[in-house]
Coordinates of C-alpha atoms in Angstrom, one line a residue:
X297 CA 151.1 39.7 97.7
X298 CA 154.7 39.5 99.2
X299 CA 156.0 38.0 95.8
X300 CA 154.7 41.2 93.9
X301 CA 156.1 43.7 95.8
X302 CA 160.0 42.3 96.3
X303 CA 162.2 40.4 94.1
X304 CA 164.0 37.5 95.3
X305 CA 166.5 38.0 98.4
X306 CA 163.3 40.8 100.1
X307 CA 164.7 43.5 98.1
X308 CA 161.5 45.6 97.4
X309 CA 162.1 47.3 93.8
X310 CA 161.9 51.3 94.5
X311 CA 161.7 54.1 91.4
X312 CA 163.1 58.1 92.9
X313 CA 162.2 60.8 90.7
X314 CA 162.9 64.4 91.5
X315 CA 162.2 67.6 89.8
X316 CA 164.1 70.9 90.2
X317 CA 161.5 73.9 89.0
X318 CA 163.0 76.8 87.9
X319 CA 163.5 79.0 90.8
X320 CA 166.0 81.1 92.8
X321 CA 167.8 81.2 96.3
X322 CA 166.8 84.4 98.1
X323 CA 169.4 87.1 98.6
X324 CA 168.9 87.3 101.8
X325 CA 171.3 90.7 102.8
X326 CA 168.8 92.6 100.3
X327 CA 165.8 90.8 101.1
X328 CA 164.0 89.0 98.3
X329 CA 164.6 86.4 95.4
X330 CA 162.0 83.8 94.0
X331 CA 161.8 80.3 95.9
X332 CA 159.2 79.1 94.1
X333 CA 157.9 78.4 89.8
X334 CA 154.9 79.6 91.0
X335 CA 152.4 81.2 93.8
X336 CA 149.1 80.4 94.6
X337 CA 146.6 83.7 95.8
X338 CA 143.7 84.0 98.0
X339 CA 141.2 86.8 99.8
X340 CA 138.8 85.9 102.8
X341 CA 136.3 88.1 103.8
X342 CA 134.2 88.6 106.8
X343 CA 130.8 90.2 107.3
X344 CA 131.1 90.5 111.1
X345 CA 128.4 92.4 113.7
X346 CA 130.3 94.0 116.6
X347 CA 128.0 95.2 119.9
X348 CA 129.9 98.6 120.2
X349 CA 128.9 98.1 124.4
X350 CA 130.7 94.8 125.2
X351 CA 133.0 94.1 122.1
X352 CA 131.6 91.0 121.3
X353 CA 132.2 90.1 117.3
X354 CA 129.7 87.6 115.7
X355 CA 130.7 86.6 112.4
X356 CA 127.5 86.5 110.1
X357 CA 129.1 85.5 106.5
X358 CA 132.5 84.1 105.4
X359 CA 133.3 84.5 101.6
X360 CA 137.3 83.2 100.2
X361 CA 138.0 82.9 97.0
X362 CA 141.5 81.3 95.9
X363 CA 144.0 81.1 92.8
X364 CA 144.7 76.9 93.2
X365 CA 145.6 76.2 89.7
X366 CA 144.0 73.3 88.6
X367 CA 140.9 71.6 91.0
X368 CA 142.0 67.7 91.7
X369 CA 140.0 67.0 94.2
X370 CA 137.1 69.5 95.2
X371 CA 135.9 67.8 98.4
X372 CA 139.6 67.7 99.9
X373 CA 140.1 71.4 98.6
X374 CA 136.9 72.6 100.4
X375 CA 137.6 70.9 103.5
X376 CA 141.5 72.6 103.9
X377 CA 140.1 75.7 102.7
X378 CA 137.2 75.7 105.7
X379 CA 139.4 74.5 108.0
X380 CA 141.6 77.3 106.7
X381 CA 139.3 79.6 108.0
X382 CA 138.3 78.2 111.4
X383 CA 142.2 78.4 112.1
X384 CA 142.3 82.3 111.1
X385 CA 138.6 83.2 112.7
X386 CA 140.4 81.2 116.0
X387 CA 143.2 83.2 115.9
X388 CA 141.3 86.4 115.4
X389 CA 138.7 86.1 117.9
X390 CA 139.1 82.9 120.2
X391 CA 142.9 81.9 120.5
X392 CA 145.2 83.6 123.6
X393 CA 148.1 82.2 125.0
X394 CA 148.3 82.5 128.4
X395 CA 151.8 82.3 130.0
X396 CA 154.0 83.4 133.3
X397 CA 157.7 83.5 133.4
X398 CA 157.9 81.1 130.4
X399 CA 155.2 78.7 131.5
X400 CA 151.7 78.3 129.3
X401 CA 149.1 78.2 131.6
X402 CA 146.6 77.3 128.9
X403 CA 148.3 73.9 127.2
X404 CA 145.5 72.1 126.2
X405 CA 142.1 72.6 124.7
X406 CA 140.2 72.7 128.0
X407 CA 141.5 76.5 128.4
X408 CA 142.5 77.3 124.9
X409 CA 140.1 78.0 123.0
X410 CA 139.7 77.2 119.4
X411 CA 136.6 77.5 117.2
X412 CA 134.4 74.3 116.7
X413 CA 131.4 73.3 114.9
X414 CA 129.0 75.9 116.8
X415 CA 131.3 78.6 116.4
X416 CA 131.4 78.3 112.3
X417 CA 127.5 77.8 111.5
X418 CA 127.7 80.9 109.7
X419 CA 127.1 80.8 105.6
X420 CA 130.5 80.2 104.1
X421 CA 131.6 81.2 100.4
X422 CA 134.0 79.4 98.5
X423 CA 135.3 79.6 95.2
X424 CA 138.2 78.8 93.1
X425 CA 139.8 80.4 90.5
X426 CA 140.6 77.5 88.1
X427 CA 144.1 78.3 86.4
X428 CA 146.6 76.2 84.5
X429 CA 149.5 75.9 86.4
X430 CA 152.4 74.7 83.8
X431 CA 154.3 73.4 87.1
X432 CA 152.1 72.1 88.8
X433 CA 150.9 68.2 88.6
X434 CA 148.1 68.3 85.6
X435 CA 148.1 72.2 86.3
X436 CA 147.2 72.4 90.4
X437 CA 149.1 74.4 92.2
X438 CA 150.3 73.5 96.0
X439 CA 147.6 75.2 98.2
X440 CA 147.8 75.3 102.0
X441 CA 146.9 77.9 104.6
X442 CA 147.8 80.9 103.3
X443 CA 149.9 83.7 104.7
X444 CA 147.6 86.5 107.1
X445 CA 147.1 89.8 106.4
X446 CA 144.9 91.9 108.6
X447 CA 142.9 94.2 106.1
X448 CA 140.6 95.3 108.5
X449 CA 142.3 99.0 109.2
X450 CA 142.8 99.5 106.4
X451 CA 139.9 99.1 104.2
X452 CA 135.8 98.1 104.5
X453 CA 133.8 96.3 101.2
X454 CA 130.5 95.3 100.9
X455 CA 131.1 91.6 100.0

């Protein structure tokens, strides 16, 4: 196996390719530019029940749909997308740092709380809005969590 991967004297052959996408730096004393060829989209919704005595939310339906380009691999995408939204339902409902004078008092997951299996039994959603990315590898585009907006004030939908 050794005599496949290095030519004589142990160097190991190596190839570097790199491509430069059309884009532009940001202007960053007014405040925008274009970093990247291209942008991938996505909504999540919640269909949440709130007891109006205690405050407690339970979360009865999850629906997100995303923009990812071309699908690669579905089982990979699912899995980053619903851990996508355990992240956001922990931070909306679960996650608190705790600190005093600069010190977390919560470091670990024995007091922090972060959503797990039992928490996201609700019916999740998910579909993907297959478009040809020209930049992107066979047409994906790069998909990760992401960025949060909080809708909720601003507007309700029946989902």
């Amino acid at each position: 196996m050794r005599a496949i991967h290095y030519r004589p004297n142990g160097e190991l052959p190596t190839v570097e390719v790199f491509s430069d996408p059309p884009s532009e730096l940001p202007d960053f004393e007014r405040g925008f530019g274009n970093m990247s060829p291209t942008y991938a989209y996505g909504t999540q919704g919640a269909e949440v029940e709130v007891d109006t005595e205690t405050g407690e939310v339970r979360v009865l339906r999850l629906v997100a749909v995303h923009d990812v380009g071309k699908v690669l691999n579905p089982q990979t995408l699912r899995g980053q997308l619903y851990g996508s939204l355990a992240q956001g339902l922990g931070y909306a409902l679960y996650e608190q740092v705790q600190s005093e004078n600069g010190r977390i008092l919560n470091p670990d997951f024995r007091d922090y709380k972060i959503p797990t299996v039992h928490e996201m039994d609700m019916p999740i959603e998910l579909d993907f809005v297959e478009t040809n990315d020209s930049f992107g590898p066979f047409g994906a585009k790069g998909w990760a969590n992401l960025a949060l907006y909080d809708g909720s004030s601003d507007r309700q939908c029946h989902l």
